[in-house]
Tab-separated table of C-alpha atoms in Angstrom:
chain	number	residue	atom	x	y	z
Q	1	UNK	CA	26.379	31.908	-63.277
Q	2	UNK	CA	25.154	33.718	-66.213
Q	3	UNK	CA	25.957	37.798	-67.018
Q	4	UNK	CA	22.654	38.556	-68.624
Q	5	UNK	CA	19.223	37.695	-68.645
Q	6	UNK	CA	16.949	37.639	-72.294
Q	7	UNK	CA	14.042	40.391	-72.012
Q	8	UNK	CA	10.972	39.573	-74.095
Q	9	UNK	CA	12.511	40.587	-77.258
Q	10	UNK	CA	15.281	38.610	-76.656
Q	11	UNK	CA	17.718	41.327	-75.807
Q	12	UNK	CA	20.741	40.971	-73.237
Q	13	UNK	CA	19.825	42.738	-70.455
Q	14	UNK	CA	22.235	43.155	-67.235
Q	15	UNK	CA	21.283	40.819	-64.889
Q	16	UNK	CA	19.242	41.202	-61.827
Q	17	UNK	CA	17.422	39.669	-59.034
Q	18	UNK	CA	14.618	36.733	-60.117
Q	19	UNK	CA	10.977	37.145	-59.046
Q	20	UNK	CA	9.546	33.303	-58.239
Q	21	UNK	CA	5.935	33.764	-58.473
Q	22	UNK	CA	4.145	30.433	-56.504
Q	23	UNK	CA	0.547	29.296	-56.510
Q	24	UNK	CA	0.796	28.201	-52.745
Q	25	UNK	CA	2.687	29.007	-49.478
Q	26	UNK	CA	4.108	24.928	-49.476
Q	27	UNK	CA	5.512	25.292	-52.641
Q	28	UNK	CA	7.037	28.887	-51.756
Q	29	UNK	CA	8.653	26.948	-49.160
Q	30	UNK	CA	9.591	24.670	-51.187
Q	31	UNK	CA	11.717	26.761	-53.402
Q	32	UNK	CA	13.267	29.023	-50.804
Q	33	UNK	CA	14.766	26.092	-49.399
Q	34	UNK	CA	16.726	25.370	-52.488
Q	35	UNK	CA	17.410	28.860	-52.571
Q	36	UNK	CA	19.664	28.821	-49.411
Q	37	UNK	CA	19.065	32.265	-48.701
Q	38	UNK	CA	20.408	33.775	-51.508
Q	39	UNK	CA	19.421	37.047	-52.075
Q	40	UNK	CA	19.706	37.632	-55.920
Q	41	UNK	CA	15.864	35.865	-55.383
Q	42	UNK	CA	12.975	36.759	-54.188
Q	43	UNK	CA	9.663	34.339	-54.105
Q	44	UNK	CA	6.100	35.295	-53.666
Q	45	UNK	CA	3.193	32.527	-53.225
Q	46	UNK	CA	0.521	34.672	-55.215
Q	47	UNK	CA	-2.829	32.797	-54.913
Q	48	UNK	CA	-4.114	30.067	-57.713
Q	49	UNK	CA	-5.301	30.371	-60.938
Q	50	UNK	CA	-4.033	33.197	-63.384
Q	51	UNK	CA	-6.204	36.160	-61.896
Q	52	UNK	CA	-4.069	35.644	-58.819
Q	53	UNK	CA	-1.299	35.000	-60.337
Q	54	UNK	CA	-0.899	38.018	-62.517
Q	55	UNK	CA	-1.616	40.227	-60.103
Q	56	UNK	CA	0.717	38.862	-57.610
Q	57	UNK	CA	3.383	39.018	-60.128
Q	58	UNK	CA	2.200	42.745	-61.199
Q	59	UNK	CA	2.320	44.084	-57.736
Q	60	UNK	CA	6.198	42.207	-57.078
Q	61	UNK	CA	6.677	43.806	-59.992
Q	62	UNK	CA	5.995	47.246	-59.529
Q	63	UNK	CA	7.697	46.766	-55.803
Q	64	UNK	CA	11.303	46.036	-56.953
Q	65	UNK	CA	13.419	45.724	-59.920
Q	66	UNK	CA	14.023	42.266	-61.862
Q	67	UNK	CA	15.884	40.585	-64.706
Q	68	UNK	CA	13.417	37.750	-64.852
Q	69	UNK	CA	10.666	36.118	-64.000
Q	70	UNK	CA	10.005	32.410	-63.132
Q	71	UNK	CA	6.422	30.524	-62.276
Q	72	UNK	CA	7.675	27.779	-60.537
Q	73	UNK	CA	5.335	25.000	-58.634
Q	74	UNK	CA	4.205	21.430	-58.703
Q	75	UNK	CA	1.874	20.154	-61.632
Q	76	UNK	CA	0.662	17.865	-63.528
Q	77	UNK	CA	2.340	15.649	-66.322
Q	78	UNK	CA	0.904	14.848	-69.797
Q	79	UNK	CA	1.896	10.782	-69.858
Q	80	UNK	CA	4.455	9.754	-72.143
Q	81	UNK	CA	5.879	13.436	-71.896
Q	82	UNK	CA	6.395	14.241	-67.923
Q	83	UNK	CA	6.027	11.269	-65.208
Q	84	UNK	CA	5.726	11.630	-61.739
Q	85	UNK	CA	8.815	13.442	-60.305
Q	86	UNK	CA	10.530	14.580	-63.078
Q	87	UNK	CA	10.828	18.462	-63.819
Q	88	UNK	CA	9.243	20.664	-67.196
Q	89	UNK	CA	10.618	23.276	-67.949
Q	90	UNK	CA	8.399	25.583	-70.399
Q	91	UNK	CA	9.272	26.220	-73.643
Q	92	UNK	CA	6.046	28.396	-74.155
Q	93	UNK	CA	3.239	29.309	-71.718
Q	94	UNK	CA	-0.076	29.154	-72.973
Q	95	UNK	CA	-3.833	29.800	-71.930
Q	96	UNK	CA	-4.772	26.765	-73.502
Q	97	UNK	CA	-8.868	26.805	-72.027
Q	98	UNK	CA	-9.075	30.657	-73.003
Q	99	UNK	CA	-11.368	31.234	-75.407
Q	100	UNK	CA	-14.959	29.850	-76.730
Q	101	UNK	CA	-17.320	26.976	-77.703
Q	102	UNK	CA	-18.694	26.332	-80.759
Q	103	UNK	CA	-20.423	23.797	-82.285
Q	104	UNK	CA	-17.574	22.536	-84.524
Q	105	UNK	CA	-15.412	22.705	-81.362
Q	106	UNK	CA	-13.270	24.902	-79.002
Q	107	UNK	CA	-11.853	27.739	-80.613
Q	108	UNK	CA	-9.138	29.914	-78.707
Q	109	UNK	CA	-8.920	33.724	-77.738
Q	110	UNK	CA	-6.255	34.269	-80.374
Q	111	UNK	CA	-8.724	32.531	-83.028
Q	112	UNK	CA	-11.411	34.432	-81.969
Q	113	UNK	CA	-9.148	37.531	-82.477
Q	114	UNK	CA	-9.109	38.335	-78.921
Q	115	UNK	CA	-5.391	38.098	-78.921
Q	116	UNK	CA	-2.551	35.346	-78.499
Q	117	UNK	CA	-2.659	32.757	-76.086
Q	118	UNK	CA	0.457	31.796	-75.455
Q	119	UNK	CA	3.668	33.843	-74.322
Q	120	UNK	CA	7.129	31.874	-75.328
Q	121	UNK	CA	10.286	31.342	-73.354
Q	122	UNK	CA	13.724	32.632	-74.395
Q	123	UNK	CA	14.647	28.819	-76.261
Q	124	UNK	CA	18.631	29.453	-74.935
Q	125	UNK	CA	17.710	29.939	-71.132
Q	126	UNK	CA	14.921	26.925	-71.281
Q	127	UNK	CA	17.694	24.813	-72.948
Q	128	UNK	CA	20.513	26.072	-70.576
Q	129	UNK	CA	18.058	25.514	-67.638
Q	130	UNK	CA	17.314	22.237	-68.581
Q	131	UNK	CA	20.846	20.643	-69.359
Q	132	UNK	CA	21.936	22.006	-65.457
Q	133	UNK	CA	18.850	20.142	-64.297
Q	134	UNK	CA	19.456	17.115	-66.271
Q	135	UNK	CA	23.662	17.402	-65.520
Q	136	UNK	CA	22.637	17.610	-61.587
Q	137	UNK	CA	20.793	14.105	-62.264
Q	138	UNK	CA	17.100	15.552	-62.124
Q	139	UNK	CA	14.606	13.562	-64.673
Q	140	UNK	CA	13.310	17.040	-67.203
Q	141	UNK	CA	11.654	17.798	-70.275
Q	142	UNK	CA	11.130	21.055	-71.598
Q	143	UNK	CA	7.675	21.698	-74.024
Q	144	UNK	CA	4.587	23.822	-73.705
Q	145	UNK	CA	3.127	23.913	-70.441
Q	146	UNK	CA	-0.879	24.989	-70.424
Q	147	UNK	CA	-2.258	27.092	-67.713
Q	148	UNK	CA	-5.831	25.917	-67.108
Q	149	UNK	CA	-8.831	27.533	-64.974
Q	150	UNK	CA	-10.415	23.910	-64.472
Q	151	UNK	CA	-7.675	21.301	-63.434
Q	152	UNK	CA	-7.964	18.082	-66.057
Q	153	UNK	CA	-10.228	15.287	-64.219
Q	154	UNK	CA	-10.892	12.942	-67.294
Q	155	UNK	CA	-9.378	11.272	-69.760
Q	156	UNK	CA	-11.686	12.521	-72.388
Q	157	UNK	CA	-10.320	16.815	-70.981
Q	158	UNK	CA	-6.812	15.103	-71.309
Q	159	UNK	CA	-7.125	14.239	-74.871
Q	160	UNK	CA	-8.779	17.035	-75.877
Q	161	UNK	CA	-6.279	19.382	-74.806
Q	162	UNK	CA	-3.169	16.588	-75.957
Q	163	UNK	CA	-4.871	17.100	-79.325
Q	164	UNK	CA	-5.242	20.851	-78.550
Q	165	UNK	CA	-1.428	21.698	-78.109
Q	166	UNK	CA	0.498	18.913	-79.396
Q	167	UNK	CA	3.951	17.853	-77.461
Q	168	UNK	CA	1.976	19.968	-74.165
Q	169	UNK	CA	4.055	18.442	-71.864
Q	170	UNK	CA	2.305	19.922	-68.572
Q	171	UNK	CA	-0.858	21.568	-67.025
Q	172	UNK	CA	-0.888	23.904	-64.454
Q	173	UNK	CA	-3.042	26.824	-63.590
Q	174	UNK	CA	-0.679	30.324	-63.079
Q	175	UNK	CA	2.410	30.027	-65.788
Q	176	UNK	CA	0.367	32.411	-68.108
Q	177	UNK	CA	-0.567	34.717	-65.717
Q	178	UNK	CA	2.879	35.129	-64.744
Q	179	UNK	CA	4.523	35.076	-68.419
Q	180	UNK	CA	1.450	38.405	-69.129
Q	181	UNK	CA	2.747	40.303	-66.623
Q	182	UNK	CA	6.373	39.852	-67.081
Q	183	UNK	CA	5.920	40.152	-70.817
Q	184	UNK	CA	4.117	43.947	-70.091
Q	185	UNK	CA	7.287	45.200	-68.689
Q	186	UNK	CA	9.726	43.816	-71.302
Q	187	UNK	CA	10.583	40.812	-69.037
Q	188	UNK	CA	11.610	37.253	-69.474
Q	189	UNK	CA	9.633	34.663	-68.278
Q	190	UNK	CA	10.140	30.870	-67.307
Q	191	UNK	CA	7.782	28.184	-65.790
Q	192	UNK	CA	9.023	25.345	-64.108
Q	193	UNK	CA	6.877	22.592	-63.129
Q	194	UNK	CA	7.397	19.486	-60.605
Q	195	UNK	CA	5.236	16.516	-61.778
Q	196	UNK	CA	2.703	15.621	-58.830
Q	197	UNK	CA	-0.014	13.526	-60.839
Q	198	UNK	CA	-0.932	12.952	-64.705
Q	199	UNK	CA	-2.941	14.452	-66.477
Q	200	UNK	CA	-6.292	12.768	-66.407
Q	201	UNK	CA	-8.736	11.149	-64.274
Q	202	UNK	CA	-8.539	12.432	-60.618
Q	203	UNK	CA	-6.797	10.061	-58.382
Q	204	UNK	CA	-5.877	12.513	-55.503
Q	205	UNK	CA	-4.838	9.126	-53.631
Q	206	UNK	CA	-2.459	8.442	-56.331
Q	207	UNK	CA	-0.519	12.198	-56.250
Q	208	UNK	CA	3.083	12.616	-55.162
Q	209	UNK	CA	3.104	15.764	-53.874
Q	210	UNK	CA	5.914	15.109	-51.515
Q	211	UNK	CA	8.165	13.878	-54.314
Q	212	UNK	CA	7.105	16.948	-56.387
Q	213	UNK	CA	8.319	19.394	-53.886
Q	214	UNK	CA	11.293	17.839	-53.223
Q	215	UNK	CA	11.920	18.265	-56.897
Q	216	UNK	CA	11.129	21.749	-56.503
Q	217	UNK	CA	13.562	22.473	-53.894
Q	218	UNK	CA	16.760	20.506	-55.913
Q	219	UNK	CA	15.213	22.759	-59.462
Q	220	UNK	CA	15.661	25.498	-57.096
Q	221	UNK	CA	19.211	24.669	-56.080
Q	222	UNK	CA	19.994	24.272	-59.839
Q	223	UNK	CA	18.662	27.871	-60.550
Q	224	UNK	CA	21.464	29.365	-58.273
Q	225	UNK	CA	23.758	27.977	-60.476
Q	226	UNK	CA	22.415	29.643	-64.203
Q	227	UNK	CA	20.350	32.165	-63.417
């Protein structure tokens, strides 16, 4: 078990208990039973989609004290970077459909000027985080994982963003939300995703929902071991 968490500046703070911010109550449940019961957690299912999600986290938040903060659920994989089952954990999170069309293309908050877009994860807990995953046996990557208002249906969405955020790894619809709230209050964030489905055309037939949450619950088992 580690002694400190990173805040957002990448200062050793002393460690604390975790917030888990889920989308959904089945993947709340997912993680609590790889928690065991341990109390050093504490997991919230917050609603979908970053609104939700921020606020969720914001209210937790305000309600008890943390070291760190985790967006944790089932997602899905870019091919070639996450497959069905496997694990990502994020190395940044980022709003990747925030911002504006134009007629030479989408251009994002942060080139708009509106702000950045993307909130990064301490690279020494993603890495130590992802070599206990990996140690225990569990398939994981780690790269940027987008948060998305619209959930990818086509190939021709799947590309776009691919070319968008090269080596995004997953898609997923809270992890920013989370990361902005954390990040207000000095906090570290993470984002851990189990791969349900690729990235592309809808195929809800062809999801493995069941084998994502089962990853869930073994990432969670993991996390009582580094965090």
């Amino acid at each position: 078990m580690t002694e400190h968490f990173r805040n957002s500046t990448g200062e050793a703070v002393e460690q604390r208990r975790v917030l888990i911010v889920t989308a959904v109550a089945a993947e709340r449940d997912a993680v609590l039973r790889g928690l065991k019961g341990s109390d050093r957690f504490h997991v919230v299912a917050a609603g979908a989609g970053t609104a939700a999600s921020a606020a969720g986290t914001a209210a937790a938040l305000a309600a008890g004290s943390y070291g760190c903060v985790i967006s944790a659920g089932i997602g899905g994989g870019f091919p070639g970077r996450a497959p069905l089952g496997s694990l990502v954990v994020a190395s940044e999170m980022i709003a990747a459909d925030l911002g504006a069309e134009t007629p030479e293309g989408f251009r994002s908050a942060a080139e708009l000027g509106f702000g950045s877009v993307s909130v990064p994860a301490d690279p020494g807990t993603v890495q130590a985080v992802a070599a206990a995953l990996a140690a225990a046996g569990l398939p994981v990557s780690t790269g940027p994982v987008l948060t998305v208002s619209t959930a990818t249906g086509t190939a021709e969405t799947a590309a776009a963003l691919a070319a968008r955020v090269p080596g995004a790894a997953a898609e997923a619809m809270e992890g920013h939300g989370v990361a902005v709230a954390a990040q207000a209050l000095g906090l570290m964030a993470l984002e851990i995703r189990a791969i349900s489905n690729p990235v592309g055309p809808r195929d809800r037939a062809a999801w493995k929902i069941g084998d994502a949450l089962e990853a869930l619950t073994a990432a969670a088992t993991i996390l009582l071991e580094v965090l």
